[in-house]
Structure formats: C-alpha cells, structure tokens
mmCIF file of C-alpha atoms in Angstrom:
data_model
loop_
_atom_site.group_PDB
_atom_site.id
_atom_site.type_symbol
_atom_site.label_atom_id
_atom_site.label_comp_id
_atom_site.label_asym_id
_atom_site.label_seq_id
_atom_site.Cartn_x
_atom_site.Cartn_y
_atom_site.Cartn_z
ATOM 1 C CA LEU A 1 19.771 11.346 -28.546
ATOM 2 C CA GLY A 2 21.372 8.875 -30.922
ATOM 3 C CA LEU A 3 19.497 5.964 -29.364
ATOM 4 C CA GLY A 4 17.568 4.838 -32.460
ATOM 5 C CA PHE A 5 17.564 1.157 -33.379
ATOM 6 C CA HIS A 6 18.284 0.725 -37.059
ATOM 7 C CA SER A 7 17.064 -2.759 -37.964
ATOM 8 C CA ARG A 8 14.167 -5.100 -37.431
ATOM 9 C CA ASN A 9 16.453 -7.582 -35.691
ATOM 10 C CA SER A 10 17.582 -5.009 -33.161
ATOM 11 C CA GLU A 11 13.966 -4.053 -32.459
ATOM 12 C CA LEU A 12 13.156 -7.705 -31.813
ATOM 13 C CA SER A 13 16.170 -7.901 -29.520
ATOM 14 C CA GLN A 14 14.899 -4.952 -27.499
ATOM 15 C CA GLN A 15 11.538 -6.572 -26.901
ATOM 16 C CA THR A 16 13.159 -9.911 -26.106
ATOM 17 C CA VAL A 17 15.386 -8.202 -23.544
ATOM 18 C CA ALA A 18 12.492 -6.578 -21.687
ATOM 19 C CA ASP A 19 10.182 -9.627 -21.826
ATOM 20 C CA ASN A 20 12.797 -12.149 -20.716
ATOM 21 C CA PHE A 21 14.187 -9.759 -18.114
ATOM 22 C CA SER A 22 10.783 -9.323 -16.428
ATOM 23 C CA SER A 23 9.998 -13.048 -16.628
ATOM 24 C CA GLY A 24 13.247 -13.932 -14.866
ATOM 25 C CA GLN A 25 14.842 -15.904 -17.717
ATOM 26 C CA PHE A 26 17.983 -13.749 -17.826
ATOM 27 C CA ASP A 27 20.448 -12.865 -15.112
ATOM 28 C CA SER A 28 21.536 -9.894 -17.250
ATOM 29 C CA PRO A 29 19.210 -7.785 -19.392
ATOM 30 C CA PHE A 30 21.026 -8.058 -22.754
ATOM 31 C CA VAL A 31 21.112 -10.590 -25.584
ATOM 32 C CA SER A 32 23.174 -9.118 -28.361
ATOM 33 C CA VAL A 33 25.675 -6.390 -29.088
ATOM 34 C CA MET A 34 25.414 -4.134 -32.108
ATOM 35 C CA PRO A 35 28.697 -3.758 -34.054
ATOM 36 C CA ARG A 36 30.290 -0.383 -34.283
ATOM 37 C CA LYS A 37 30.258 1.479 -37.544
ATOM 38 C CA THR A 38 33.661 1.802 -39.240
ATOM 39 C CA ARG A 39 35.414 4.515 -41.230
ATOM 40 C CA ARG A 40 38.787 4.993 -42.915
ATOM 41 C CA ASP A 41 41.464 7.286 -41.559
ATOM 42 C CA ASP A 42 43.865 9.342 -43.689
ATOM 43 C CA ASP A 43 46.089 6.297 -44.223
ATOM 44 C CA GLY A 44 43.168 4.152 -45.336
ATOM 45 C CA ALA A 45 43.143 2.066 -42.179
ATOM 46 C CA GLU A 46 39.805 0.936 -40.779
ATOM 47 C CA VAL A 47 38.805 2.804 -37.633
ATOM 48 C CA LYS A 48 35.874 1.972 -35.376
ATOM 49 C CA ASP A 49 33.524 4.930 -35.020
ATOM 50 C CA ASP A 50 30.961 5.107 -32.213
ATOM 51 C CA ARG A 51 30.630 8.682 -31.116
ATOM 52 C CA VAL A 52 27.798 8.024 -28.650
ATOM 53 C CA SER A 53 29.643 5.312 -26.740
ATOM 54 C CA ASP A 54 32.782 7.464 -26.715
ATOM 55 C CA LEU A 55 31.011 9.993 -24.534
ATOM 56 C CA SER A 56 31.840 10.177 -20.848
ATOM 57 C CA ASP A 57 29.905 8.080 -18.338
ATOM 58 C CA ASP A 58 28.267 11.174 -16.843
ATOM 59 C CA ILE A 59 26.826 12.175 -20.221
ATOM 60 C CA LEU A 60 25.620 8.637 -20.942
ATOM 61 C CA TYR A 61 23.939 8.444 -17.527
ATOM 62 C CA HIS A 62 22.255 11.771 -18.269
ATOM 63 C CA ILE A 63 20.944 10.438 -21.591
ATOM 64 C CA LEU A 64 19.572 7.287 -19.980
ATOM 65 C CA SER A 65 18.044 9.293 -17.130
ATOM 66 C CA SER A 66 16.160 11.365 -19.702
ATOM 67 C CA LEU A 67 14.268 8.346 -21.049
ATOM 68 C CA ASP A 68 10.667 8.339 -19.822
ATOM 69 C CA ASP A 69 10.576 4.587 -19.091
ATOM 70 C CA THR A 70 13.204 2.464 -17.333
ATOM 71 C CA LYS A 71 12.195 -0.410 -19.600
ATOM 72 C CA LEU A 72 13.842 1.547 -22.428
ATOM 73 C CA VAL A 73 16.952 1.994 -20.297
ATOM 74 C CA VAL A 74 17.264 -1.778 -20.029
ATOM 75 C CA GLN A 75 16.658 -2.182 -23.767
ATOM 76 C CA ALA A 76 19.460 0.291 -24.485
ATOM 77 C CA SER A 77 21.945 -2.253 -23.136
ATOM 78 C CA VAL A 78 21.936 -3.958 -26.580
ATOM 79 C CA LEU A 79 23.491 -0.929 -28.272
ATOM 80 C CA SER A 80 27.108 -1.829 -27.547
ATOM 81 C CA LYS A 81 29.418 -3.419 -24.997
ATOM 82 C CA ARG A 82 29.951 0.010 -23.487
ATOM 83 C CA TRP A 83 26.204 0.286 -22.772
ATOM 84 C CA ARG A 84 25.838 -3.239 -21.399
ATOM 85 C CA ASP A 85 25.958 -2.398 -17.688
ATOM 86 C CA LEU A 86 25.213 1.326 -17.688
ATOM 87 C CA TRP A 87 21.592 0.753 -16.609
ATOM 88 C CA LYS A 88 22.823 -0.629 -13.271
ATOM 89 C CA ASP A 89 24.104 2.791 -12.167
ATOM 90 C CA VAL A 90 21.403 5.137 -13.487
ATOM 91 C CA GLY A 91 20.148 7.246 -10.584
ATOM 92 C CA VAL A 92 16.714 8.045 -12.085
ATOM 93 C CA LEU A 93 14.006 5.374 -12.262
ATOM 94 C CA ASN A 94 10.863 5.856 -14.359
ATOM 95 C CA LEU A 95 8.834 2.748 -13.605
ATOM 96 C CA ASN A 96 5.592 2.452 -15.576
ATOM 97 C CA GLN A 97 3.465 -0.654 -15.200
ATOM 98 C CA ASN A 98 1.501 0.366 -18.312
ATOM 99 C CA SER A 99 4.504 -0.791 -20.347
ATOM 100 C CA PHE A 100 3.571 -4.395 -19.545
ATOM 101 C CA SER A 101 0.593 -6.426 -20.686
ATOM 102 C CA ALA A 102 0.024 -7.868 -17.204
ATOM 103 C CA ILE A 103 0.510 -6.300 -13.793
ATOM 104 C CA GLN A 104 2.640 -9.230 -12.571
ATOM 105 C CA GLY A 105 5.105 -8.647 -15.409
ATOM 106 C CA GLY A 106 5.590 -5.080 -14.234
ATOM 107 C CA ILE A 107 6.062 -6.202 -10.634
ATOM 108 C CA ASN A 108 8.647 -8.803 -11.658
ATOM 109 C CA PHE A 109 10.499 -6.239 -13.760
ATOM 110 C CA VAL A 110 10.706 -3.767 -10.873
ATOM 111 C CA ARG A 111 11.943 -6.357 -8.387
ATOM 112 C CA LYS A 112 14.521 -7.850 -10.728
ATOM 113 C CA PHE A 113 15.729 -4.432 -11.868
ATOM 114 C CA LEU A 114 16.333 -3.293 -8.298
ATOM 115 C CA HIS A 115 17.904 -6.636 -7.371
ATOM 116 C CA LEU A 116 20.468 -6.510 -10.206
ATOM 117 C CA ARG A 117 21.464 -2.884 -9.746
ATOM 118 C CA SER A 118 24.945 -2.014 -8.559
ATOM 119 C CA GLN A 119 25.062 -2.056 -4.772
ATOM 120 C CA HIS A 120 27.003 1.201 -4.609
ATOM 121 C CA ALA A 121 24.600 3.052 -6.946
ATOM 122 C CA THR A 122 22.194 5.524 -5.331
ATOM 123 C CA ILE A 123 18.724 6.352 -6.550
ATOM 124 C CA HIS A 124 17.867 10.038 -6.209
ATOM 125 C CA LYS A 125 14.674 10.266 -8.302
ATOM 126 C CA VAL A 126 11.794 7.822 -8.841
ATOM 127 C CA SER A 127 8.618 8.104 -10.916
ATOM 128 C CA PHE A 128 6.216 5.189 -10.379
ATOM 129 C CA THR A 129 3.019 4.759 -12.429
ATOM 130 C CA SER A 130 0.652 2.005 -11.358
ATOM 131 C CA LYS A 131 -1.200 0.019 -14.031
ATOM 132 C CA TYR A 132 -4.382 -0.530 -12.059
ATOM 133 C CA THR A 133 -5.813 1.661 -9.325
ATOM 134 C CA ARG A 134 -8.353 -0.738 -7.817
ATOM 135 C CA VAL A 135 -7.227 -4.289 -8.511
ATOM 136 C CA ASN A 136 -6.901 -5.242 -4.853
ATOM 137 C CA ASN A 137 -5.766 -3.830 -1.548
ATOM 138 C CA ARG A 138 -2.058 -4.183 -2.255
ATOM 139 C CA ASP A 139 -0.025 -1.056 -1.533
ATOM 140 C CA ASP A 140 1.541 -0.219 -4.892
ATOM 141 C CA LEU A 141 4.320 1.797 -3.297
ATOM 142 C CA GLY A 142 5.205 -1.160 -1.077
ATOM 143 C CA ILE A 143 6.232 -3.106 -4.179
ATOM 144 C CA LEU A 144 8.943 -0.532 -4.715
ATOM 145 C CA LEU A 145 10.073 0.100 -1.148
ATOM 146 C CA ASP A 146 9.614 -3.150 0.810
ATOM 147 C CA GLU A 147 12.885 -4.754 -0.227
ATOM 148 C CA ASN A 148 14.643 -1.692 -1.592
ATOM 149 C CA PRO A 149 14.666 1.198 0.894
ATOM 150 C CA LEU A 150 15.577 4.442 -0.815
ATOM 151 C CA GLU A 151 17.359 6.410 1.896
ATOM 152 C CA ALA A 152 19.058 8.737 -0.619
ATOM 153 C CA LEU A 153 15.880 9.457 -2.607
ATOM 154 C CA GLU A 154 15.394 13.183 -3.259
ATOM 155 C CA ALA A 155 12.375 13.248 -5.627
ATOM 156 C CA LEU A 156 9.372 10.900 -5.810
ATOM 157 C CA GLU A 157 6.422 10.970 -8.211
ATOM 158 C CA LEU A 158 3.500 8.538 -7.813
ATOM 159 C CA VAL A 159 0.794 8.283 -10.480
ATOM 160 C CA ASP A 160 -2.515 6.370 -10.265
ATOM 161 C CA CYS A 161 -1.518 4.448 -7.151
ATOM 162 C CA TYR A 162 -4.311 2.928 -5.046
ATOM 163 C CA ARG A 163 -4.354 2.793 -1.238
ATOM 164 C CA VAL A 164 -0.929 4.366 -0.892
ATOM 165 C CA ASP A 165 0.648 3.921 2.516
ATOM 166 C CA LEU A 166 2.276 7.295 3.011
ATOM 167 C CA GLY A 167 3.992 5.935 6.119
ATOM 168 C CA SER A 168 6.319 3.968 3.844
ATOM 169 C CA ILE A 169 7.666 7.259 2.477
ATOM 170 C CA SER A 170 8.776 8.391 5.928
ATOM 171 C CA GLY A 171 11.946 6.316 5.530
ATOM 172 C CA CYS A 172 13.045 8.605 2.679
ATOM 173 C CA ARG A 173 14.662 11.124 4.976
ATOM 174 C CA MET A 174 16.410 13.001 2.150
ATOM 175 C CA LEU A 175 13.224 13.530 0.125
ATOM 176 C CA THR A 176 12.793 17.149 -1.023
ATOM 177 C CA THR A 177 10.177 16.805 -3.810
ATOM 178 C CA LEU A 178 6.989 14.737 -3.650
ATOM 179 C CA GLU A 179 4.232 14.633 -6.286
ATOM 180 C CA LEU A 180 1.103 12.489 -5.951
ATOM 181 C CA ARG A 181 -1.103 12.466 -9.051
ATOM 182 C CA GLY A 182 -4.362 10.558 -9.301
ATOM 183 C CA CYS A 183 -3.548 8.647 -6.108
ATOM 184 C CA GLU A 184 -5.780 7.446 -3.308
ATOM 185 C CA TRP A 185 -4.859 6.841 0.304
ATOM 186 C CA MET A 186 -6.275 6.634 3.810
ATOM 187 C CA VAL A 187 -5.524 9.187 6.486
ATOM 188 C CA SER A 188 -6.768 9.682 10.017
ATOM 189 C CA ARG A 189 -8.604 12.825 11.040
ATOM 190 C CA GLY A 190 -6.205 15.633 11.883
ATOM 191 C CA HIS A 191 -3.165 13.563 10.946
ATOM 192 C CA ASP A 192 -0.230 14.995 9.010
ATOM 193 C CA PRO A 193 0.973 12.278 6.588
ATOM 194 C CA PHE A 194 4.037 14.343 5.593
ATOM 195 C CA ALA A 195 5.317 15.236 9.062
ATOM 196 C CA ASN A 196 8.125 12.652 8.951
ATOM 197 C CA ILE A 197 9.705 14.084 5.796
ATOM 198 C CA PRO A 198 11.827 16.843 7.372
ATOM 199 C CA LEU A 199 13.524 18.165 4.211
ATOM 200 C CA LEU A 200 10.423 18.359 2.000
ATOM 201 C CA ARG A 201 10.491 21.559 -0.060
ATOM 202 C CA CYS A 202 8.018 20.916 -2.869
ATOM 203 C CA LEU A 203 4.700 19.075 -2.472
ATOM 204 C CA LYS A 204 2.064 18.520 -5.180
ATOM 205 C CA LEU A 205 -1.276 16.800 -4.554
ATOM 206 C CA LEU A 206 -2.991 16.637 -7.946
ATOM 207 C CA ASP A 207 -6.374 15.007 -8.608
ATOM 208 C CA CYS A 208 -6.049 12.858 -5.491
ATOM 209 C CA SER A 209 -8.739 11.371 -3.270
ATOM 210 C CA LEU A 210 -9.169 9.645 0.067
ATOM 211 C CA SER A 211 -10.214 5.998 0.232
ATOM 212 C CA SER A 212 -12.632 6.866 3.034
ATOM 213 C CA TYR A 213 -14.212 10.113 4.149
ATOM 214 C CA SER A 214 -12.108 12.164 6.507
ATOM 215 C CA ASP A 215 -12.814 15.453 8.240
ATOM 216 C CA GLY A 216 -9.483 16.709 6.983
ATOM 217 C CA PHE A 217 -5.776 16.102 7.353
ATOM 218 C CA LYS A 218 -2.961 18.544 7.960
ATOM 219 C CA VAL A 219 -0.078 19.629 5.778
ATOM 220 C CA THR A 220 2.855 21.027 7.707
ATOM 221 C CA GLY A 221 6.425 21.556 6.637
ATOM 222 C CA LEU A 222 9.171 23.548 8.272
ATOM 223 C CA GLN A 223 11.182 23.571 5.014
ATOM 224 C CA LEU A 224 8.277 23.578 2.548
ATOM 225 C CA LEU A 225 8.675 26.249 -0.162
ATOM 226 C CA ARG A 226 6.137 25.243 -2.838
ATOM 227 C CA LEU A 227 2.723 23.652 -2.383
ATOM 228 C CA GLU A 228 0.113 22.812 -5.025
ATOM 229 C CA ILE A 229 -3.275 21.210 -4.338
ATOM 230 C CA ARG A 230 -5.486 20.815 -7.406
ATOM 231 C CA ASN A 231 -8.997 19.530 -8.124
ATOM 232 C CA SER A 232 -9.695 18.545 -4.564
ATOM 233 C CA ARG A 233 -13.419 17.740 -4.683
ATOM 234 C CA GLY A 234 -14.135 15.781 -1.509
ATOM 235 C CA PHE A 235 -10.444 16.050 -0.625
ATOM 236 C CA SER A 236 -10.412 17.861 2.675
ATOM 237 C CA VAL A 237 -7.316 19.569 4.064
ATOM 238 C CA SER A 238 -8.007 21.088 7.463
ATOM 239 C CA GLN A 239 -4.782 23.010 7.987
ATOM 240 C CA VAL A 240 -1.727 24.161 6.048
ATOM 241 C CA SER A 241 1.173 25.429 8.149
ATOM 242 C CA ALA A 242 4.480 26.239 6.460
ATOM 243 C CA PRO A 243 6.525 29.157 7.824
ATOM 244 C CA LYS A 244 8.843 29.298 4.777
ATOM 245 C CA LEU A 245 6.284 28.681 2.016
ATOM 246 C CA GLU A 246 6.813 30.999 -0.964
ATOM 247 C CA SER A 247 4.390 29.659 -3.607
ATOM 248 C CA PHE A 248 0.873 28.301 -3.043
ATOM 249 C CA CYS A 249 -1.484 27.014 -5.771
ATOM 250 C CA PHE A 250 -4.893 25.832 -4.635
ATOM 251 C CA THR A 251 -7.905 24.623 -6.597
ATOM 252 C CA THR A 252 -10.963 23.518 -4.669
ATOM 253 C CA HIS A 253 -14.521 22.502 -5.447
ATOM 254 C CA VAL A 254 -16.405 24.109 -2.582
ATOM 255 C CA SER A 255 -19.401 22.074 -1.460
ATOM 256 C CA HIS A 256 -21.383 21.504 1.703
ATOM 257 C CA ILE A 257 -19.057 18.697 2.845
ATOM 258 C CA VAL A 258 -15.683 20.374 2.284
ATOM 259 C CA GLU A 259 -14.204 22.995 4.561
ATOM 260 C CA LEU A 260 -11.370 25.176 3.303
ATOM 261 C CA PRO A 261 -8.109 24.796 5.215
ATOM 262 C CA GLU A 262 -6.888 27.091 7.928
ATOM 263 C CA LEU A 263 -3.681 28.700 6.658
ATOM 264 C CA ASN A 264 -0.509 29.724 8.471
ATOM 265 C CA LEU A 265 1.790 31.065 5.745
ATOM 266 C CA PRO A 266 3.737 34.065 7.081
ATOM 267 C CA SER A 267 6.348 34.194 4.280
ATOM 268 C CA LEU A 268 4.055 33.711 1.277
ATOM 269 C CA ASP A 269 5.115 35.500 -1.926
ATOM 270 C CA ARG A 270 2.759 34.123 -4.599
ATOM 271 C CA ALA A 271 -0.688 32.556 -4.389
ATOM 272 C CA THR A 272 -2.985 31.300 -7.138
ATOM 273 C CA VAL A 273 -6.418 30.197 -5.961
ATOM 274 C CA LEU A 274 -9.437 28.883 -7.878
ATOM 275 C CA MET A 275 -12.673 28.274 -5.972
ATOM 276 C CA VAL A 276 -15.544 26.527 -7.736
ATOM 277 C CA SER A 277 -18.868 26.624 -5.917
ATOM 278 C CA TYR A 278 -21.540 23.939 -6.322
ATOM 279 C CA PRO A 279 -24.813 25.137 -4.728
ATOM 280 C CA TYR A 280 -26.433 22.560 -2.492
ATOM 281 C CA ALA A 281 -30.217 22.699 -2.341
ATOM 282 C CA GLY A 282 -30.386 21.203 1.155
ATOM 283 C CA LEU A 283 -27.900 23.602 2.730
ATOM 284 C CA TYR A 284 -29.443 26.112 5.105
ATOM 285 C CA ASN A 285 -28.241 29.679 4.559
ATOM 286 C CA GLU A 286 -25.876 28.813 1.717
ATOM 287 C CA LEU A 287 -24.771 32.420 1.255
ATOM 288 C CA GLY A 288 -23.748 32.752 4.893
ATOM 289 C CA TRP A 289 -21.842 29.478 4.763
ATOM 290 C CA CYS A 290 -20.008 30.468 1.574
ATOM 291 C CA SER A 291 -18.996 33.845 2.953
ATOM 292 C CA ARG A 292 -17.756 32.267 6.179
ATOM 293 C CA VAL A 293 -15.457 29.701 4.567
ATOM 294 C CA ALA A 294 -14.201 32.091 1.877
ATOM 295 C CA VAL A 295 -13.321 34.912 4.263
ATOM 296 C CA LYS A 296 -11.680 32.525 6.720
ATOM 297 C CA PHE A 297 -9.543 31.112 3.926
ATOM 298 C CA LEU A 298 -8.544 34.564 2.652
ATOM 299 C CA GLN A 299 -7.428 35.592 6.112
ATOM 300 C CA GLY A 300 -4.719 32.948 5.858
ATOM 301 C CA LEU A 301 -3.354 34.670 2.713
ATOM 302 C CA ARG A 302 -2.980 38.075 4.335
ATOM 303 C CA ASN A 303 0.845 38.072 4.002
ATOM 304 C CA VAL A 304 0.931 37.342 0.269
ATOM 305 C CA LYS A 305 2.694 39.724 -2.126
ATOM 306 C CA SER A 306 1.185 38.559 -5.448
ATOM 307 C CA LEU A 307 -2.344 37.139 -5.647
ATOM 308 C CA ASP A 308 -4.352 35.566 -8.477
ATOM 309 C CA LEU A 309 -7.841 34.780 -7.279
ATOM 310 C CA TYR A 310 -10.611 33.175 -9.346
ATOM 311 C CA PHE A 311 -14.175 32.462 -8.245
ATOM 312 C CA GLU A 312 -16.609 30.377 -10.286
ATOM 313 C CA ASP A 313 -20.254 29.605 -9.504
ATOM 314 C CA VAL A 314 -21.502 26.526 -11.343
ATOM 315 C CA ASN A 315 -25.124 25.824 -12.281
ATOM 316 C CA CYS A 316 -26.560 28.514 -10.051
ATOM 317 C CA THR A 317 -30.184 29.561 -10.575
ATOM 318 C CA LYS A 318 -30.459 32.353 -8.067
ATOM 319 C CA LYS A 319 -31.258 35.843 -9.220
ATOM 320 C CA GLY A 320 -28.345 38.203 -8.839
ATOM 321 C CA GLY A 321 -25.627 35.622 -9.424
ATOM 322 C CA GLY A 322 -24.017 32.850 -7.483
ATOM 323 C CA SER A 323 -22.736 32.826 -3.952
ATOM 324 C CA PHE A 324 -19.288 34.237 -4.707
ATOM 325 C CA THR A 325 -20.659 37.014 -6.908
ATOM 326 C CA ARG A 326 -23.067 38.077 -4.190
ATOM 327 C CA ILE A 327 -20.376 38.289 -1.507
ATOM 328 C CA LYS A 328 -17.956 40.164 -3.787
ATOM 329 C CA PRO A 329 -17.855 43.305 -1.555
ATOM 330 C CA MET A 330 -17.001 41.156 1.475
ATOM 331 C CA ILE A 331 -14.192 39.423 -0.403
ATOM 332 C CA GLU A 332 -12.685 42.641 -1.726
ATOM 333 C CA ASN A 333 -12.907 44.253 1.700
ATOM 334 C CA GLU A 334 -10.901 41.397 3.179
ATOM 335 C CA ILE A 335 -8.248 41.643 0.451
ATOM 336 C CA SER A 336 -7.895 45.390 1.039
ATOM 337 C CA ARG A 337 -6.405 44.547 4.442
ATOM 338 C CA PHE A 338 -3.439 42.689 2.917
ATOM 339 C CA THR A 339 -0.565 44.945 3.971
ATOM 340 C CA ARG A 340 2.167 43.226 1.880
ATOM 341 C CA LEU A 341 0.121 42.906 -1.315
ATOM 342 C CA LYS A 342 1.806 44.435 -4.380
ATOM 343 C CA THR A 343 -0.065 42.905 -7.334
ATOM 344 C CA SER A 344 -3.450 41.196 -7.508
ATOM 345 C CA ARG A 345 -5.873 39.842 -10.085
ATOM 346 C CA ILE A 346 -9.393 38.851 -9.066
ATOM 347 C CA ARG A 347 -11.973 37.356 -11.428
ATOM 348 C CA TYR A 348 -15.572 36.256 -10.913
ATOM 349 C CA TYR A 349 -16.941 33.824 -13.476
ATOM 350 C CA PRO A 350 -20.710 33.902 -14.087
ATOM 351 C CA CYS A 351 -23.014 30.929 -13.813
ATOM 352 C CA ASP A 352 -23.366 28.450 -16.677
#
C-alpha cells in the first residue's frame, strides 16, 4: 500500500506517536513529518514527488480503512503533512486492546481517539477486540459507546468481550451487520437481545457463551437475511424467527441440557447444519430424546432449497452406532417431506 516506514528514526516516531497519544501527552497524534522524495524534470528543476499523498482523499481513506488496527492509522500521520489529519475522518475503526501492554492504555487510546475525531465524521464500521475477557465486571462495549454514540454505525464486530450489554447496541439504529466472536453476555429467559435492531440483515454468533445458564433466548429479525451460530455448546437458542432469512449456518453440540431452537424460516434458500452428539450416561431414553429434538429441528427447515446436513456421534459405545446413526431412517423420512428441496447432502460420521 506504500505505507512502509523506511528508517529506524521513523519507526521510533511511530511508536512514540501511539504511546504518547494513548497516555494523553499529545493533543495531536503526530511528532514529525517525513520529507518528500525529489526528482528532476526535463529542464533539470527539482520536483517534489509523493505519489501516495497525491492520491485523492477517498483513496487515502480507503487505504487507511484497510489497516487492521486503528493504532496504525494514527501512526500513519507521520508520513507527510497531507496525512497529518486524515485519521480524524476515517469511517472504519479497528480497535484492538492487544496492541497495548496494559488494558488502561488501550482504554485511554480509544477515548482520546474518539474525542479528537472530526465532529462531522461518521463511523460506519467498528471492530473491537478486548484484551481481557474476565478482568472485572466492566462492560467492554460500554467503553466504546458510553460517550460516543454511534447512530450511523452499519457494521459492528466484537471479539473476546466479557459481560457484553447487548442493550447498549440498541442505540445503533442503522446497524445491518453484527458479529460476536468469543463473547459472553447475560440474557433473560425468552428474551430477544436483537429485537431493537430493526435493520439487522446479517448476524453471526461464533464461539459465544452465556455468563449464567439460561433456558434459551430468541433470535428474531424482520429484515434478517443471513444467520450463523457456531460451536454453541451450552449456548441455548430457543427460537429463530426470520421471515426473510435466506442463509442459515448452525453448529450445535447436542447434550442433555441444550434444546435445539424452534425455527420459523419460510423463505430459506440455503442451510448448513452440523450436529455433534455427546451421549449422557444419566439420560433416560437417550435415543428417544435425540430423535425428538432432531426431528423437531428439521421440521423448521422444511422450506429450504439447498441443504447440507452433518451428524456426528462422539465417544459412543453402543452397539449399532450412535444416536444419530440409529435414527437415520427417521431423519431421512422427515427430509423427504421437504417440498422445495432441490439439492441435499447428508453425512453421518461414525463414533471415535
């Protein structure tokens, strides 16, 4: 991207910028300006040559938005006078607390960055990675939103955030894409934490957990088109209702404490489902329970056009295969009733 720093002094300047910026020693996140390279024209006159800085503002904003850490965006202000204030108008924030040796340094950086931004600049995409997941009961997302409401935010990604207050996201009325990865939050039984995000079209819940046991929460979305829930051991969703949903990816570790969600997906085009069964020695009539939850779940996919379905029985010792293998005829009979189904792929993985 032409953003390399070509000397040891400039590298030291970058680090000084970020450290002093987060500690509050600077009012502006720059300390030095790199000189432009020069060349000779046809008449032998010296001409300043800086092809990167001669690009339009839109292209420069695109370059800065492509950096995977906003700390680097601030450091790029040392490249030239042209780059000095560009960071104030970048509409994409990639805030990673792992870039700082202490959590307080990351917090200070975020607050000062948002405080010094141009007032007219809008933020349309934020990626926030928390450094620690269980330091205390502080809501990591609150650090970002308390003093800086993001009404124009369209995409939000949260990684490794602990005790997330999803209610704080409800103020992002323009949000269309939400991804929670490795996060933990509390939710009341039967509550829909995403109900107040009316324009949500893409939702991903990846490797998440609940801070306390819940009998299941709901996921509803009138505009939701894509939904992915992955590795949800102990992560109970009781209902998924999305009349416009087109793509559904679901991975679940089926156990005696997790019920599969009731589905209402009338417009579903594509579904990819992986069910992993962990036999529970204390469960009465395990086979009957497994068939009940599996068939009930499949009934919610009856309108799908393309289906990839994978069943895996882990550590089973029963003769004749695991629970899913033994109810294979029941599963295939249910799928045969799918009137819109055009393509399907079903696999049963044997026990370890």
